[in-house]
Amino acid sequence: MRILITNDDGIDSVGIIVLAEIFGKDNDIMVVAPSRQRSAFSHAITVSEDISFERLDRPYPAYAISGTPADCSKIAIQHFNTGAPFDLVLSGINNGPNLGTDILYSGTVAAATEGAAQGILAIAVSLQKWNCDEAVYRVAATFLHDHLSRFLALMDGKGILNINYPVTQSARGVRITPSGVNLYNDSFIAGQSPNSLRVQGQPSPHKLNGADTDVELIKQGYVTVTPLSLIRDDRQALAAMKGKHLFD
């Protein structure tokens, strides 16, 4: 397969290096990633300034760019790639989870989503916990590599999968699951320079998640797989609103 590998943690992060090493053994890969940490940039793209880039000396085509995760996918597909079209956009492996409503902020998920917006199958993959040893990334990357054909079969030629891998002695299995809800007790504290702020917060307990959601199932040691869509419509609300005829 021809695979674009990207992320939001940066071109030198352990997750993307391991992913490129394992998938580069038997696939034609290109790596395009931010030149620095770009977590929580969601689907922002750069439109008001130049995007600088550097081609790196690696065993595969690799570019570090100054832009966002979504920029990475966009520029790789529309500019850097002069060969056959990509078959897959693979984003990760993220340092930390992208579960539940956190996918709204995730640059990892956004880089995959931009691939899907360009008509390419896309998978985002993240670890349940932060700052894991390289060996944990290798386990997750090998699992994804060895089961890639199964994941692609689930997609049936379209869409995005958001995969989170548990940090446990041994994953209990795979669960196809809806995304849940994450709440935080966020507050803002003084930043390092005058007139600046920094957000801080911890997860806030709640009872909004069903037992079958990604947020809950990963706690039990399951690999969670959530299909995502480019469509943001609330179809149920849309049908209900159309039925009210308030503006006819």
PDB file of N, CA and C in Angstrom, residues 44-82:
ATOM      1  N   ALA A  44      -7.614  23.007  12.358  1.00  0.00           N
ATOM      2  CA  ALA A  44      -7.135  24.287  11.846  1.00  0.00           C
ATOM      3  C   ALA A  44      -6.211  24.085  10.650  1.00  0.00           C
ATOM      4  N   ILE A  45      -6.337  24.972   9.657  1.00  0.00           N
ATOM      5  CA  ILE A  45      -5.387  25.005   8.546  1.00  0.00           C
ATOM      6  C   ILE A  45      -4.793  26.404   8.452  1.00  0.00           C
ATOM      7  N   THR A  46      -3.605  26.494   7.885  1.00  0.00           N
ATOM      8  CA  THR A  46      -2.891  27.768   7.799  1.00  0.00           C
ATOM      9  C   THR A  46      -3.261  28.471   6.505  1.00  0.00           C
ATOM     10  N   VAL A  47      -3.878  29.652   6.613  1.00  0.00           N
ATOM     11  CA  VAL A  47      -4.293  30.381   5.410  1.00  0.00           C
ATOM     12  C   VAL A  47      -3.755  31.813   5.368  1.00  0.00           C
ATOM     13  N   SER A  48      -3.250  32.333   6.497  1.00  0.00           N
ATOM     14  CA  SER A  48      -2.850  33.744   6.540  1.00  0.00           C
ATOM     15  C   SER A  48      -1.341  33.938   6.615  1.00  0.00           C
ATOM     16  N   GLU A  49      -0.577  32.865   6.499  1.00  0.00           N
ATOM     17  CA  GLU A  49       0.885  32.967   6.521  1.00  0.00           C
ATOM     18  C   GLU A  49       1.474  31.808   5.741  1.00  0.00           C
ATOM     19  N   ASP A  50       2.764  31.924   5.416  1.00  0.00           N
ATOM     20  CA  ASP A  50       3.442  30.863   4.688  1.00  0.00           C
ATOM     21  C   ASP A  50       3.599  29.618   5.560  1.00  0.00           C
ATOM     22  N   ILE A  51       3.646  28.461   4.898  1.00  0.00           N
ATOM     23  CA  ILE A  51       3.998  27.204   5.557  1.00  0.00           C
ATOM     24  C   ILE A  51       5.395  26.836   5.096  1.00  0.00           C
ATOM     25  N   SER A  52       6.331  26.822   6.013  1.00  0.00           N
ATOM     26  CA  SER A  52       7.695  26.424   5.651  1.00  0.00           C
ATOM     27  C   SER A  52       7.849  24.922   5.829  1.00  0.00           C
ATOM     28  N   PHE A  53       8.809  24.337   5.098  1.00  0.00           N
ATOM     29  CA  PHE A  53       9.022  22.899   5.194  1.00  0.00           C
ATOM     30  C   PHE A  53      10.494  22.567   5.022  1.00  0.00           C
ATOM     31  N   GLU A  54      10.846  21.392   5.510  1.00  0.00           N
ATOM     32  CA  GLU A  54      12.209  20.873   5.376  1.00  0.00           C
ATOM     33  C   GLU A  54      12.131  19.401   5.023  1.00  0.00           C
ATOM     34  N   ARG A  55      12.848  19.000   3.969  1.00  0.00           N
ATOM     35  CA  ARG A  55      12.935  17.575   3.654  1.00  0.00           C
ATOM     36  C   ARG A  55      14.037  16.966   4.511  1.00  0.00           C
ATOM     37  N   LEU A  56      13.723  15.866   5.169  1.00  0.00           N
ATOM     38  CA  LEU A  56      14.634  15.247   6.121  1.00  0.00           C
ATOM     39  C   LEU A  56      15.369  14.062   5.505  1.00  0.00           C
ATOM     40  N   ASP A  57      16.525  13.760   6.052  1.00  0.00           N
ATOM     41  CA  ASP A  57      17.331  12.630   5.592  1.00  0.00           C
ATOM     42  C   ASP A  57      16.902  11.376   6.336  1.00  0.00           C
ATOM     43  N   ARG A  58      15.922  10.685   5.818  1.00  0.00           N
ATOM     44  CA  ARG A  58      15.413   9.456   6.414  1.00  0.00           C
ATOM     45  C   ARG A  58      15.285   8.394   5.326  1.00  0.00           C
ATOM     46  N   PRO A  59      15.095   7.152   5.685  1.00  0.00           N
ATOM     47  CA  PRO A  59      15.036   6.082   4.678  1.00  0.00           C
ATOM     48  C   PRO A  59      13.815   6.159   3.770  1.00  0.00           C
ATOM     49  N   TYR A  60      12.926   7.073   4.044  1.00  0.00           N
ATOM     50  CA  TYR A  60      11.689   7.249   3.287  1.00  0.00           C
ATOM     51  C   TYR A  60      11.491   8.748   3.087  1.00  0.00           C
ATOM     52  N   PRO A  61      10.679   9.169   2.123  1.00  0.00           N
ATOM     53  CA  PRO A  61      10.417  10.600   1.982  1.00  0.00           C
ATOM     54  C   PRO A  61       9.792  11.141   3.269  1.00  0.00           C
ATOM     55  N   ALA A  62      10.385  12.191   3.822  1.00  0.00           N
ATOM     56  CA  ALA A  62       9.909  12.732   5.088  1.00  0.00           C
ATOM     57  C   ALA A  62      10.058  14.244   5.083  1.00  0.00           C
ATOM     58  N   TYR A  63       9.003  14.928   5.518  1.00  0.00           N
ATOM     59  CA  TYR A  63       8.993  16.385   5.551  1.00  0.00           C
ATOM     60  C   TYR A  63       8.513  16.872   6.914  1.00  0.00           C
ATOM     61  N   ALA A  64       9.207  17.858   7.458  1.00  0.00           N
ATOM     62  CA  ALA A  64       8.740  18.574   8.640  1.00  0.00           C
ATOM     63  C   ALA A  64       8.187  19.907   8.164  1.00  0.00           C
ATOM     64  N   ILE A  65       6.968  20.245   8.602  1.00  0.00           N
ATOM     65  CA  ILE A  65       6.372  21.502   8.155  1.00  0.00           C
ATOM     66  C   ILE A  65       5.987  22.354   9.357  1.00  0.00           C
ATOM     67  N   SER A  66       5.896  23.641   9.116  1.00  0.00           N
ATOM     68  CA  SER A  66       5.597  24.576  10.198  1.00  0.00           C
ATOM     69  C   SER A  66       4.116  24.632  10.529  1.00  0.00           C
ATOM     70  N   GLY A  67       3.280  23.991   9.741  1.00  0.00           N
ATOM     71  CA  GLY A  67       1.844  24.116   9.894  1.00  0.00           C
ATOM     72  C   GLY A  67       1.223  23.150  10.881  1.00  0.00           C
ATOM     73  N   THR A  68      -0.073  23.005  10.759  1.00  0.00           N
ATOM     74  CA  THR A  68      -0.890  22.208  11.660  1.00  0.00           C
ATOM     75  C   THR A  68      -0.969  20.759  11.182  1.00  0.00           C
ATOM     76  N   PRO A  69      -1.535  19.863  11.999  1.00  0.00           N
ATOM     77  CA  PRO A  69      -1.717  18.482  11.540  1.00  0.00           C
ATOM     78  C   PRO A  69      -2.563  18.374  10.266  1.00  0.00           C
ATOM     79  N   ALA A  70      -3.645  19.147  10.199  1.00  0.00           N
ATOM     80  CA  ALA A  70      -4.460  19.116   8.979  1.00  0.00           C
ATOM     81  C   ALA A  70      -3.681  19.645   7.782  1.00  0.00           C
ATOM     82  N   ASP A  71      -2.846  20.674   8.009  1.00  0.00           N
ATOM     83  CA  ASP A  71      -1.954  21.155   6.938  1.00  0.00           C
ATOM     84  C   ASP A  71      -1.085  20.024   6.409  1.00  0.00           C
ATOM     85  N   CYS A  72      -0.592  19.180   7.327  1.00  0.00           N
ATOM     86  CA  CYS A  72       0.314  18.099   6.928  1.00  0.00           C
ATOM     87  C   CYS A  72      -0.342  17.178   5.908  1.00  0.00           C
ATOM     88  N   SER A  73      -1.550  16.748   6.217  1.00  0.00           N
ATOM     89  CA  SER A  73      -2.248  15.864   5.281  1.00  0.00           C
ATOM     90  C   SER A  73      -2.548  16.585   3.973  1.00  0.00           C
ATOM     91  N   LYS A  74      -2.998  17.805   4.092  1.00  0.00           N
ATOM     92  CA  LYS A  74      -3.395  18.560   2.907  1.00  0.00           C
ATOM     93  C   LYS A  74      -2.224  18.793   1.958  1.00  0.00           C
ATOM     94  N   ILE A  75      -1.099  19.260   2.503  1.00  0.00           N
ATOM     95  CA  ILE A  75       0.054  19.570   1.665  1.00  0.00           C
ATOM     96  C   ILE A  75       0.705  18.300   1.118  1.00  0.00           C
ATOM     97  N   ALA A  76       0.676  17.215   1.912  1.00  0.00           N
ATOM     98  CA  ALA A  76       1.249  15.954   1.434  1.00  0.00           C
ATOM     99  C   ALA A  76       0.467  15.421   0.243  1.00  0.00           C
ATOM    100  N   ILE A  77      -0.850  15.445   0.351  1.00  0.00           N
ATOM    101  CA  ILE A  77      -1.710  14.885  -0.698  1.00  0.00           C
ATOM    102  C   ILE A  77      -1.714  15.767  -1.938  1.00  0.00           C
ATOM    103  N   GLN A  78      -1.772  17.073  -1.725  1.00  0.00           N
ATOM    104  CA  GLN A  78      -1.968  17.985  -2.856  1.00  0.00           C
ATOM    105  C   GLN A  78      -0.675  18.530  -3.455  1.00  0.00           C
ATOM    106  N   HIS A  79       0.456  18.389  -2.728  1.00  0.00           N
ATOM    107  CA  HIS A  79       1.682  18.996  -3.240  1.00  0.00           C
ATOM    108  C   HIS A  79       2.890  18.061  -3.235  1.00  0.00           C
ATOM    109  N   PHE A  80       3.216  17.466  -2.080  1.00  0.00           N
ATOM    110  CA  PHE A  80       4.423  16.650  -1.999  1.00  0.00           C
ATOM    111  C   PHE A  80       4.311  15.356  -2.795  1.00  0.00           C
ATOM    112  N   ASN A  81       3.129  14.768  -2.840  1.00  0.00           N
ATOM    113  CA  ASN A  81       2.972  13.476  -3.490  1.00  0.00           C
ATOM    114  C   ASN A  81       2.863  13.638  -5.001  1.00  0.00           C
ATOM    115  N   THR A  82       3.887  13.202  -5.694  1.00  0.00           N
ATOM    116  CA  THR A  82       3.883  13.287  -7.162  1.00  0.00           C
ATOM    117  C   THR A  82       3.759  11.902  -7.803  1.00  0.00           C
TER     118      THR A  82
END
